[in-house]
Amino acid sequence: MTVVPRLVLSAPSSGHGKNAVAIGLLAAFAEQGLDAAGFKIGPDQVDAAYLGLACGRPGRSLDARLVGSERLAPLLLHGAADADLAVVQGSMGLYDSLSGRGDTESTAAVATALRSPVVLVVDVAAMGQSVAALVHGFRAYDEQLWIGGVILNRVASSRHEALLREALDDIGVPVYGALRRQDLPPVLPSRRHAVVPVVTGAGEATRAVRRLGEAVAATVDLERLLGLARSAPALGMPAWSPQPAAAGDAAAPDRPRPVIAVAGGPAGTFSHVETVELLRAAGADVVTVNPFTDEALPAGTRALVVGGALPESYVEQLSANRRLCIAVAELARTGRPVVAEGAGLLWLAREVDGLPMCGVLDAIGSLRDGLVVGYREATAQSDSVIAVRGEVVVGHKEHQGVLSPRGGQRPAWSWAGGAPEGFVWRGVHASQLVPHWAAYPHLATRLVAAAAADPDAAPNAAPAVVLGPSAGSGSPGAPSGSDGPASETDAGPVVSRLSGPTVE
């Protein structure tokens, strides 16, 4: 039985400051010498990255829709191995979920699956005694949920704080801290930069996290919170492991380990942490390539993975690195595996908004004003280096960019309400869908096997000519799709573009 001290940080809705408080808590505990682990509920890799920066170990996503409810606790146990504390940041409001499946995918449902106490962060700037009614309602709504207390945010004055504490004391809810209106300034880098400040080790991100840690340490009772976390019961299940379930899934011990380059920077990658762990466990030597500054792929690279956290807002920087674009095109031309998720699909296109890209795909990209956001249950439309035709996965899409055409002659995926999407060509598998590889570890084992194999012997190999980074449309042999502009016809919401730092 494994006991991991843990707590879930949530709020009545988005905008109460739980993201800043969660980052600050982890930074404050780390400053005290505790080895803490940070997790984000939902698909948001940006918040997870900042949680990881705050605690000094990789931040991870816990998404019930992407990995299944049964993997939540094992993934937490894996990510918090040997840690003194795990802090799990919720998504949206306590009982909300992106998909509308609050009973299984909300923060409350995840907290129940983790058998974890919940601490509510409440913005009380325009609230008095009503805070007690609000918290009591959240506590009474689900009697199986363990609400352990609250942290008050944007308190106006000492008198205001006293009034709030008295109201909550009347209903028996502990207050673990009270932050004033000026205590949590918007210091995090703009949301448009996504995970780049963390992955590249930018000083701005480090200073912002330190500032939030100082604010929380000065206003929150860390010892009492740690006591609450330590009251969480043991989780009676084994930790998740990236090791292949069957011995035959791993590379043979005497076989050379293929080098797989993963897009990232000195402090992390654009993929989920588990993706890299799975690749290593399957027998690969994983190295990082920075798509903005590295002018060549690492020596001996036999495959490339571009994860879904690569931001679309960096298309200019991606285009400017012409040497690496040419190297990626050459890797694809030789039939080596190239797996691109999210904005990685745009990077492989011929151009985006007139800017030349890698030219691997005979497609043109453009950035639009709205975001397409949502989960998709996708069926593989073609055999590829990671999937078998007919295989079903659940992934997440969050993108502003679109490609014309939307899919190639051999598309990657299809799902209800949308035309086939993505490209499969020789060793290339490119799509804006981002699955969580922890739920599908065979994606990694297949990729490692393809990287170790002779590309000319692969079933997908075929004589072809890759488009050069500045080639024109219609070059022979390049993967292409139907004529006409691409359009996002997926079922799911289109929301306005995020321009500022998250306030969750």
Short mmCIF file of C-alpha atoms in Angstrom, two decimals:
data_model
loop_
_atom_site.label_atom_id
_atom_site.label_comp_id
_atom_site.label_asym_id
_atom_site.label_seq_id
_atom_site.Cartn_x
_atom_site.Cartn_y
_atom_site.Cartn_z
CA MET A 1 0.00 0.00 0.00
CA THR A 2 1.53 3.29 -1.12
CA VAL A 3 0.83 6.47 0.81
CA VAL A 4 1.47 9.75 -1.01
CA PRO A 5 0.56 12.92 0.88
CA ARG A 6 -1.65 14.80 -1.55
CA LEU A 7 -4.28 17.44 -2.02
CA VAL A 8 -6.36 18.74 -4.92
CA LEU A 9 -6.63 22.48 -5.44
CA SER A 10 -9.89 23.60 -7.04
CA ALA A 11 -12.26 26.58 -7.19
CA PRO A 12 -15.94 27.41 -7.71
CA SER A 13 -15.10 28.33 -11.34
CA SER A 14 -12.28 29.53 -13.54
CA GLY A 15 -10.85 32.91 -12.58
CA HIS A 16 -10.48 32.46 -8.82
CA GLY A 17 -6.67 32.23 -8.96
CA LYS A 18 -6.11 28.51 -8.38
CA ASN A 19 -3.38 28.30 -11.04
CA ALA A 20 -1.27 31.00 -9.37
CA VAL A 21 -1.94 29.53 -5.93
CA ALA A 22 -1.02 25.99 -7.04
CA ILE A 23 2.25 27.19 -8.58
CA GLY A 24 2.97 29.29 -5.53
CA LEU A 25 2.26 26.40 -3.16
CA LEU A 26 4.67 24.09 -4.96
CA ALA A 27 7.36 26.78 -5.08
CA ALA A 28 6.88 27.54 -1.39
CA PHE A 29 7.10 23.89 -0.37
CA ALA A 30 10.18 23.41 -2.57
CA GLU A 31 11.83 26.41 -0.90
CA GLN A 32 11.27 24.67 2.45
CA GLY A 33 13.15 21.65 1.15
CA LEU A 34 10.18 19.38 0.44
CA ASP A 35 10.30 17.20 -2.64
CA ALA A 36 6.90 17.96 -4.17
CA ALA A 37 5.24 16.81 -7.40
CA GLY A 38 2.79 18.84 -9.48
CA PHE A 39 -0.13 17.57 -11.56
CA LYS A 40 -2.76 19.26 -13.72
CA ILE A 41 -6.23 17.81 -14.25
CA GLY A 42 -7.20 17.97 -17.91
CA PRO A 43 -5.23 18.29 -21.15
CA ASP A 44 -3.50 21.61 -20.39
CA GLN A 45 0.23 21.01 -20.77
CA VAL A 46 1.02 24.67 -20.13
CA ASP A 47 -0.19 24.67 -16.52
CA ALA A 48 1.50 21.31 -16.00
CA ALA A 49 4.80 22.74 -17.22
CA TYR A 50 4.70 25.64 -14.75
CA LEU A 51 3.76 23.30 -11.91
CA GLY A 52 6.83 21.25 -12.81
CA LEU A 53 9.04 24.34 -12.89
CA ALA A 54 7.79 25.30 -9.43
CA CYS A 55 8.57 21.95 -7.81
CA GLY A 56 11.70 20.97 -9.71
CA ARG A 57 10.40 17.71 -11.19
CA PRO A 58 8.32 17.22 -14.35
CA GLY A 59 4.75 18.43 -14.14
CA ARG A 60 2.22 15.91 -15.44
CA SER A 61 -1.32 15.82 -16.78
CA LEU A 62 -4.08 13.74 -15.21
CA ASP A 63 -6.89 13.59 -17.76
CA ALA A 64 -9.60 11.00 -17.18
CA ARG A 65 -10.82 11.24 -20.77
CA LEU A 66 -7.37 10.77 -22.31
CA VAL A 67 -5.96 8.06 -20.04
CA GLY A 68 -9.05 6.51 -18.43
CA SER A 69 -10.15 6.90 -14.82
CA GLU A 70 -8.43 3.65 -13.87
CA ARG A 71 -4.99 5.11 -14.71
CA LEU A 72 -5.32 8.34 -12.71
CA ALA A 73 -4.07 7.02 -9.38
CA PRO A 74 -1.32 4.84 -10.93
CA LEU A 75 -0.04 7.83 -12.91
CA LEU A 76 -0.04 9.98 -9.78
CA LEU A 77 1.87 7.31 -7.87
CA HIS A 78 4.40 7.10 -10.70
CA GLY A 79 4.86 10.87 -10.99
CA ALA A 80 5.06 11.36 -7.23
CA ALA A 81 7.42 8.45 -6.53
CA ASP A 82 9.53 9.24 -3.43
CA ALA A 83 7.94 12.70 -3.18
CA ASP A 84 6.95 14.27 0.14
CA LEU A 85 3.78 15.78 -1.35
CA ALA A 86 1.65 15.82 -4.50
CA VAL A 87 -0.34 18.93 -5.43
CA VAL A 88 -3.02 18.41 -8.08
CA GLN A 89 -4.40 21.53 -9.74
CA GLY A 90 -7.99 21.25 -10.90
CA SER A 91 -9.55 22.48 -14.11
CA MET A 92 -12.44 24.93 -14.47
CA GLY A 93 -14.90 24.75 -11.56
CA LEU A 94 -14.91 21.86 -9.09
CA TYR A 95 -17.83 20.04 -10.72
CA ASP A 96 -17.19 21.14 -14.32
CA SER A 97 -15.53 19.29 -17.19
CA LEU A 98 -14.55 20.25 -20.71
CA SER A 99 -16.59 17.41 -22.18
CA GLY A 100 -19.64 17.88 -19.95
CA ARG A 101 -19.06 14.52 -18.24
CA GLY A 102 -18.78 15.91 -14.75
CA ASP A 103 -19.51 12.60 -13.05
CA THR A 104 -16.33 11.03 -14.41
CA GLU A 105 -14.05 13.80 -15.72
CA SER A 106 -14.51 16.82 -13.43
CA THR A 107 -12.01 17.83 -10.78
CA ALA A 108 -14.42 16.45 -8.18
CA ALA A 109 -14.49 13.06 -9.94
CA VAL A 110 -10.70 12.95 -10.18
CA ALA A 111 -10.33 13.93 -6.51
CA THR A 112 -12.68 11.09 -5.58
CA ALA A 113 -10.69 8.64 -7.70
CA LEU A 114 -7.49 9.83 -5.98
CA ARG A 115 -9.11 9.69 -2.52
CA SER A 116 -7.73 13.15 -1.98
CA PRO A 117 -8.83 16.12 0.12
CA VAL A 118 -9.89 19.20 -1.85
CA VAL A 119 -8.92 22.77 -0.99
CA LEU A 120 -11.07 25.43 -2.62
CA VAL A 121 -9.47 28.69 -3.75
CA VAL A 122 -12.20 31.34 -3.52
CA ASP A 123 -12.04 34.87 -4.90
CA VAL A 124 -13.75 36.86 -2.17
CA ALA A 125 -13.15 40.36 -3.56
CA ALA A 126 -16.90 41.03 -3.75
CA MET A 127 -18.06 38.67 -1.01
CA GLY A 128 -18.75 38.73 2.71
CA GLN A 129 -20.67 36.19 4.82
CA SER A 130 -21.98 34.70 1.59
CA VAL A 131 -18.69 32.84 1.31
CA ALA A 132 -20.06 30.41 3.88
CA ALA A 133 -23.17 29.71 1.80
CA LEU A 134 -21.04 29.20 -1.31
CA VAL A 135 -18.61 26.77 0.33
CA HIS A 136 -21.40 24.95 2.17
CA GLY A 137 -23.21 24.44 -1.13
CA PHE A 138 -20.11 22.96 -2.78
CA ARG A 139 -19.56 20.69 0.21
CA ALA A 140 -23.19 19.51 0.37
CA TYR A 141 -23.53 18.95 -3.39
CA ASP A 142 -21.52 15.73 -3.19
CA GLU A 143 -21.26 14.26 0.29
CA GLN A 144 -18.68 11.71 -0.87
CA LEU A 145 -16.27 14.49 -1.79
CA TRP A 146 -13.76 15.51 0.86
CA ILE A 147 -13.53 19.31 1.01
CA GLY A 148 -10.78 19.91 3.52
CA GLY A 149 -10.81 23.72 3.61
CA VAL A 150 -10.35 26.92 1.65
CA ILE A 151 -7.75 29.49 0.68
CA LEU A 152 -9.17 32.98 0.35
CA ASN A 153 -7.97 35.15 -2.53
CA ARG A 154 -8.22 38.91 -3.13
CA VAL A 155 -9.10 39.77 0.47
CA ALA A 156 -9.59 43.53 0.87
CA SER A 157 -8.42 44.17 4.44
CA SER A 158 -7.81 42.69 7.87
CA ARG A 159 -11.42 43.44 8.81
CA HIS A 160 -12.64 41.73 5.65
CA GLU A 161 -10.50 38.69 6.42
CA ALA A 162 -11.83 38.46 9.97
CA LEU A 163 -15.42 38.56 8.72
CA LEU A 164 -14.74 35.80 6.19
CA ARG A 165 -12.97 33.58 8.69
CA GLU A 166 -15.81 33.95 11.20
CA ALA A 167 -18.41 33.02 8.59
CA LEU A 168 -16.48 29.90 7.55
CA ASP A 169 -15.77 28.94 11.14
CA ASP A 170 -19.53 28.86 11.74
CA ILE A 171 -19.86 26.01 9.20
CA GLY A 172 -16.71 24.23 10.33
CA VAL A 173 -14.54 24.86 7.26
CA PRO A 174 -10.84 25.57 7.92
CA VAL A 175 -9.15 28.55 6.28
CA TYR A 176 -5.56 27.78 5.29
CA GLY A 177 -4.62 31.20 4.02
CA ALA A 178 -5.80 34.63 2.93
CA LEU A 179 -4.13 36.47 0.08
CA ARG A 180 -4.71 40.18 -0.42
CA ARG A 181 -5.74 41.68 -3.75
CA GLN A 182 -2.21 42.63 -4.68
CA ASP A 183 -0.52 39.40 -3.57
CA LEU A 184 -0.89 37.47 -6.82
CA PRO A 185 0.02 39.84 -9.66
CA PRO A 186 -0.16 38.57 -13.27
CA VAL A 187 3.55 37.74 -13.42
CA LEU A 188 3.44 34.58 -15.56
CA PRO A 189 4.55 34.98 -19.19
CA SER A 190 1.76 35.54 -21.70
CA ARG A 191 -0.30 32.48 -22.50
CA ARG A 192 0.64 32.84 -26.19
CA HIS A 193 4.14 31.60 -25.31
CA ALA A 194 2.64 28.32 -24.04
CA VAL A 195 5.31 26.01 -22.55
CA VAL A 196 8.25 27.67 -24.34
CA PRO A 197 9.45 29.80 -21.37
CA VAL A 198 9.58 26.64 -19.22
CA VAL A 199 11.07 24.32 -21.84
CA THR A 200 13.76 26.82 -22.80
CA GLY A 201 14.59 27.77 -19.20
CA ALA A 202 13.67 31.44 -19.59
CA GLY A 203 14.54 33.64 -16.63
CA GLU A 204 11.16 35.37 -16.84
CA ALA A 205 9.36 32.13 -16.03
CA THR A 206 11.68 31.29 -13.14
CA ARG A 207 11.29 34.75 -11.61
CA ALA A 208 7.50 34.61 -11.94
CA VAL A 209 7.32 31.24 -10.17
CA ARG A 210 9.60 32.50 -7.40
CA ARG A 211 7.38 35.57 -6.92
CA LEU A 212 4.26 33.44 -6.57
CA GLY A 213 6.05 31.16 -4.11
CA GLU A 214 7.02 34.10 -1.93
CA ALA A 215 3.44 35.41 -1.91
CA VAL A 216 1.99 32.06 -0.89
CA ALA A 217 4.65 31.38 1.73
CA ALA A 218 3.83 34.70 3.39
CA THR A 219 0.07 34.19 3.53
CA VAL A 220 -0.72 30.46 3.61
CA ASP A 221 -0.27 28.07 6.55
CA LEU A 222 1.92 25.52 4.81
CA GLU A 223 2.28 23.26 7.85
CA ARG A 224 -1.46 22.86 8.29
CA LEU A 225 -1.88 22.21 4.56
CA LEU A 226 0.84 19.57 4.70
CA GLY A 227 -0.98 17.97 7.63
CA LEU A 228 -4.18 17.82 5.55
CA ALA A 229 -2.27 16.24 2.65
CA ARG A 230 -0.76 13.64 4.97
CA SER A 231 -4.23 12.59 6.12
CA ALA A 232 -5.01 11.20 2.64
CA PRO A 233 -5.31 7.39 2.78
CA ALA A 234 -3.15 4.89 0.95
CA LEU A 235 -3.94 4.11 -2.67
CA GLY A 236 -4.26 0.36 -2.96
CA MET A 237 -2.84 -0.09 -6.43
CA PRO A 238 0.56 -0.24 -8.12
CA ALA A 239 2.16 2.75 -9.77
CA TRP A 240 2.01 3.08 -13.53
CA SER A 241 5.16 1.93 -15.28
CA PRO A 242 6.51 2.80 -18.73
CA GLN A 243 8.11 -0.63 -18.99
CA PRO A 244 6.56 -2.77 -21.76
CA ALA A 245 4.00 -5.26 -20.46
CA ALA A 246 5.50 -8.07 -22.51
CA ALA A 247 9.18 -8.78 -22.96
CA GLY A 248 8.71 -8.93 -26.72
CA ASP A 249 7.55 -5.31 -26.73
CA ALA A 250 10.98 -4.02 -25.80
CA ALA A 251 13.99 -3.84 -28.05
CA ALA A 252 16.26 -6.87 -27.87
CA PRO A 253 19.13 -6.30 -25.41
CA ASP A 254 21.74 -6.93 -28.10
CA ARG A 255 20.09 -4.62 -30.63
CA PRO A 256 21.53 -1.09 -30.87
CA ARG A 257 19.26 1.49 -29.29
CA PRO A 258 17.93 3.79 -32.01
CA VAL A 259 18.32 7.51 -31.43
CA ILE A 260 14.95 9.27 -31.35
CA ALA A 261 14.97 13.07 -31.32
CA VAL A 262 12.13 14.72 -29.42
CA ALA A 263 11.37 18.40 -29.98
CA GLY A 264 12.02 20.46 -26.87
CA GLY A 265 14.61 22.52 -25.06
CA PRO A 266 17.15 22.31 -22.25
CA ALA A 267 14.43 22.03 -19.58
CA GLY A 268 11.90 19.69 -21.19
CA THR A 269 10.05 18.70 -24.34
CA PHE A 270 6.78 19.51 -26.08
CA SER A 271 5.51 15.98 -25.40
CA HIS A 272 3.93 14.53 -22.27
CA VAL A 273 6.62 13.34 -19.87
CA GLU A 274 5.35 9.78 -20.18
CA THR A 275 6.01 9.80 -23.94
CA VAL A 276 9.74 10.16 -23.39
CA GLU A 277 9.68 7.57 -20.60
CA LEU A 278 7.86 5.09 -22.84
CA LEU A 279 10.30 5.59 -25.69
CA ARG A 280 13.27 4.96 -23.41
CA ALA A 281 11.63 1.92 -21.85
CA ALA A 282 10.93 0.52 -25.32
CA GLY A 283 14.62 0.67 -26.17
CA ALA A 284 15.36 4.11 -27.61
CA ASP A 285 18.02 6.65 -26.76
CA VAL A 286 15.98 9.86 -26.51
CA VAL A 287 17.70 13.16 -27.25
CA THR A 288 16.24 16.65 -27.45
CA VAL A 289 16.27 18.90 -30.48
CA ASN A 290 15.34 22.58 -30.14
CA PRO A 291 13.26 23.51 -33.22
CA PHE A 292 14.05 27.21 -32.75
CA THR A 293 17.83 27.18 -32.27
CA ASP A 294 19.33 23.82 -33.32
CA GLU A 295 20.40 23.87 -36.96
CA ALA A 296 20.73 20.09 -37.30
CA LEU A 297 19.20 16.94 -35.90
CA PRO A 298 21.28 15.13 -33.28
CA ALA A 299 23.90 12.77 -34.66
CA GLY A 300 22.49 9.36 -35.55
CA THR A 301 18.83 10.42 -35.39
CA ARG A 302 16.59 7.66 -36.74
CA ALA A 303 13.22 9.16 -35.80
CA LEU A 304 11.69 12.50 -34.75
CA VAL A 305 8.77 13.22 -32.41
CA VAL A 306 7.18 16.67 -32.26
CA GLY A 307 4.80 16.83 -29.30
CA GLY A 308 1.47 18.59 -29.08
CA ALA A 309 2.63 21.42 -26.78
CA LEU A 310 4.63 23.12 -29.53
CA PRO A 311 2.85 26.51 -29.79
CA GLU A 312 1.36 27.74 -33.05
CA SER A 313 2.33 31.29 -32.13
CA TYR A 314 5.96 30.43 -32.89
CA VAL A 315 5.57 29.77 -36.63
CA GLU A 316 7.91 32.66 -37.47
CA GLN A 317 10.70 31.20 -35.33
CA LEU A 318 10.12 27.73 -36.79
CA SER A 319 10.25 29.09 -40.33
CA ALA A 320 13.41 31.10 -39.67
CA ASN A 321 15.39 27.97 -38.78
CA ARG A 322 15.86 26.92 -42.41
CA ARG A 323 18.73 24.52 -41.77
CA LEU A 324 16.69 22.40 -39.39
CA CYS A 325 13.68 22.50 -41.73
CA ILE A 326 15.88 21.03 -44.48
CA ALA A 327 17.21 18.37 -42.09
CA VAL A 328 13.67 17.34 -41.10
CA ALA A 329 12.64 17.14 -44.76
CA GLU A 330 15.65 14.94 -45.50
CA LEU A 331 14.82 12.65 -42.57
CA ALA A 332 11.30 12.20 -43.92
CA ARG A 333 12.57 11.69 -47.50
CA THR A 334 14.70 8.75 -46.39
CA GLY A 335 11.64 7.05 -44.86
CA ARG A 336 12.64 7.53 -41.24
CA PRO A 337 9.73 7.93 -38.76
CA VAL A 338 8.53 11.48 -38.17
CA VAL A 339 5.60 11.80 -35.76
CA ALA A 340 4.07 15.26 -35.39
CA GLU A 341 1.18 16.23 -33.13
CA GLY A 342 -0.66 19.52 -32.79
CA ALA A 343 1.29 22.43 -34.30
CA GLY A 344 3.95 19.97 -35.43
CA LEU A 345 1.59 19.28 -38.36
CA LEU A 346 1.93 22.94 -39.42
CA TRP A 347 5.72 22.76 -39.14
CA LEU A 348 5.80 19.91 -41.65
CA ALA A 349 3.62 21.81 -44.16
CA ARG A 350 4.89 23.66 -47.20
CA GLU A 351 4.12 27.04 -45.68
CA VAL A 352 2.02 28.77 -43.01
CA ASP A 353 0.64 32.24 -43.76
CA GLY A 354 3.28 32.64 -46.45
CA LEU A 355 6.18 31.54 -44.24
CA PRO A 356 8.11 28.52 -45.57
CA MET A 357 8.14 25.47 -43.32
CA CYS A 358 9.71 22.03 -43.71
CA GLY A 359 7.88 21.16 -46.91
CA VAL A 360 7.33 17.53 -45.98
CA LEU A 361 3.57 17.78 -46.65
CA ASP A 362 2.00 19.21 -49.78
CA ALA A 363 -0.30 21.45 -47.76
CA ILE A 364 -0.60 25.11 -46.84
CA GLY A 365 -1.41 26.28 -43.32
CA SER A 366 -3.05 29.42 -41.99
CA LEU A 367 -3.79 30.77 -38.53
CA ARG A 368 -7.33 31.90 -37.83
CA ASP A 369 -8.96 33.95 -35.07
CA GLY A 370 -10.72 31.16 -33.16
CA LEU A 371 -9.54 28.06 -31.35
CA VAL A 372 -10.91 24.60 -32.06
CA VAL A 373 -11.01 22.80 -28.72
CA GLY A 374 -12.29 19.40 -27.70
CA TYR A 375 -11.81 15.67 -27.32
CA ARG A 376 -12.10 13.29 -30.25
CA GLU A 377 -12.55 9.52 -30.36
CA ALA A 378 -10.52 8.85 -33.47
CA THR A 379 -10.12 5.83 -35.73
CA ALA A 380 -6.86 5.29 -37.58
CA GLN A 381 -7.43 5.48 -41.33
CA SER A 382 -4.05 4.15 -42.43
CA ASP A 383 -1.32 1.83 -41.20
CA SER A 384 1.58 3.93 -39.97
CA VAL A 385 4.67 3.84 -37.77
CA ILE A 386 2.48 4.23 -34.66
CA ALA A 387 -1.03 3.03 -35.53
CA VAL A 388 -2.82 0.19 -37.31
CA ARG A 389 -5.79 0.95 -39.55
CA GLY A 390 -9.01 0.66 -37.58
CA GLU A 391 -7.38 1.28 -34.20
CA VAL A 392 -9.31 3.68 -31.94
CA VAL A 393 -7.75 6.28 -29.63
CA VAL A 394 -9.03 9.27 -27.70
CA GLY A 395 -7.14 12.50 -28.22
CA HIS A 396 -7.45 16.22 -27.65
CA LYS A 397 -7.42 19.06 -30.16
CA GLU A 398 -6.68 22.70 -29.40
CA HIS A 399 -5.57 24.65 -32.41
CA GLN A 400 -5.96 27.89 -34.28
CA GLY A 401 -4.18 26.78 -37.43
CA VAL A 402 -5.78 24.84 -40.28
CA LEU A 403 -4.28 23.07 -43.28
CA SER A 404 -5.42 23.02 -46.89
CA PRO A 405 -5.99 20.21 -47.66
CA ARG A 406 -7.09 18.96 -44.26
CA GLY A 407 -5.87 15.41 -44.89
CA GLY A 408 -3.66 13.52 -47.28
CA GLN A 409 -4.39 10.71 -49.71
CA ARG A 410 -3.75 8.48 -46.70
CA PRO A 411 -5.21 10.42 -43.75
CA ALA A 412 -4.19 9.75 -40.17
CA TRP A 413 -7.55 9.76 -38.36
CA SER A 414 -11.28 10.17 -38.75
CA TRP A 415 -14.00 10.84 -36.20
CA ALA A 416 -17.70 11.57 -36.09
CA GLY A 417 -18.62 15.00 -37.42
CA GLY A 418 -15.35 15.65 -39.22
CA ALA A 419 -13.70 14.77 -42.50
CA PRO A 420 -10.59 12.53 -42.35
CA GLU A 421 -7.64 14.49 -40.98
CA GLY A 422 -3.86 14.33 -40.96
CA PHE A 423 -1.23 12.72 -43.15
CA VAL A 424 0.43 9.32 -43.33
CA TRP A 425 3.24 9.08 -45.87
CA ARG A 426 6.20 6.71 -45.75
CA GLY A 427 7.40 7.09 -42.12
CA VAL A 428 5.45 10.31 -41.48
CA HIS A 429 2.43 10.42 -39.19
CA ALA A 430 1.18 13.99 -38.73
CA SER A 431 -2.05 15.19 -37.15
CA GLN A 432 -3.41 17.91 -34.91
CA LEU A 433 -4.87 15.23 -32.63
CA VAL A 434 -2.87 14.78 -29.40
CA PRO A 435 -3.40 11.44 -27.61
CA HIS A 436 -1.78 10.74 -24.25
CA TRP A 437 0.71 7.96 -24.92
CA ALA A 438 0.42 6.59 -21.36
CA ALA A 439 -2.97 5.20 -22.42
CA TYR A 440 -1.49 3.65 -25.58
CA PRO A 441 2.04 2.50 -24.75
CA HIS A 442 2.18 0.46 -27.97
CA LEU A 443 2.54 3.75 -29.87
CA ALA A 444 6.03 4.02 -28.39
CA THR A 445 6.99 0.38 -28.95
CA ARG A 446 5.89 0.55 -32.58
CA LEU A 447 7.80 3.77 -33.14
CA VAL A 448 10.99 2.39 -31.60
CA ALA A 449 10.71 -0.74 -33.73
CA ALA A 450 10.23 1.38 -36.86
CA ALA A 451 13.21 3.55 -35.89
CA ALA A 452 15.40 0.48 -35.48
CA ALA A 453 14.29 -1.08 -38.78
CA ASP A 454 15.57 -0.46 -42.28
CA PRO A 455 13.12 2.12 -43.71
CA ASP A 456 13.33 0.54 -47.18
CA ALA A 457 11.86 -2.64 -45.71
CA ALA A 458 8.92 -0.90 -44.05
CA PRO A 459 5.47 -1.66 -45.53
CA ASN A 460 4.78 2.05 -46.00
CA ALA A 461 7.90 2.68 -48.05
CA ALA A 462 7.30 3.83 -51.60
CA PRO A 463 9.24 5.83 -54.16
CA ALA A 464 8.50 9.45 -53.46
CA VAL A 465 9.96 12.91 -53.63
CA VAL A 466 9.65 15.11 -50.59
CA LEU A 467 8.88 18.75 -51.16
CA GLY A 468 11.78 21.01 -50.41
CA PRO A 469 11.27 23.82 -47.90
CA SER A 470 10.58 26.26 -50.73
CA ALA A 471 9.05 23.92 -53.33
CA GLY A 472 5.85 24.81 -55.08
CA SER A 473 2.47 23.16 -54.95
CA GLY A 474 1.80 19.95 -56.78
CA SER A 475 5.32 18.47 -56.71
CA PRO A 476 5.23 14.80 -57.76
CA GLY A 477 5.04 12.12 -55.11
CA ALA A 478 4.35 14.44 -52.17
CA PRO A 479 1.43 13.51 -49.91
CA SER A 480 -1.63 15.53 -50.74
CA GLY A 481 -5.36 15.47 -50.23
CA SER A 482 -8.47 16.57 -52.03
CA ASP A 483 -8.60 19.93 -53.74
CA GLY A 484 -10.12 22.93 -52.04
CA PRO A 485 -9.55 24.80 -48.78
CA ALA A 486 -9.52 22.94 -45.50
CA SER A 487 -12.20 23.64 -42.95
CA GLU A 488 -12.62 22.46 -39.37
CA THR A 489 -15.92 20.60 -39.36
CA ASP A 490 -15.36 18.69 -36.14
CA ALA A 491 -18.13 18.49 -33.62
CA GLY A 492 -16.98 20.63 -30.73
CA PRO A 493 -16.72 24.24 -29.60
CA VAL A 494 -14.77 26.96 -31.34
CA VAL A 495 -13.69 29.49 -28.74
CA SER A 496 -11.99 32.84 -28.88
CA ARG A 497 -8.21 32.89 -28.93
CA LEU A 498 -6.48 32.98 -25.56
CA SER A 499 -4.19 35.99 -25.36
CA GLY A 500 -3.26 36.35 -21.72
CA PRO A 501 -1.97 34.19 -18.89
CA THR A 502 -4.36 31.59 -17.53
CA VAL A 503 -6.29 32.58 -14.42
CA GLU A 504 -7.45 29.10 -13.43
#
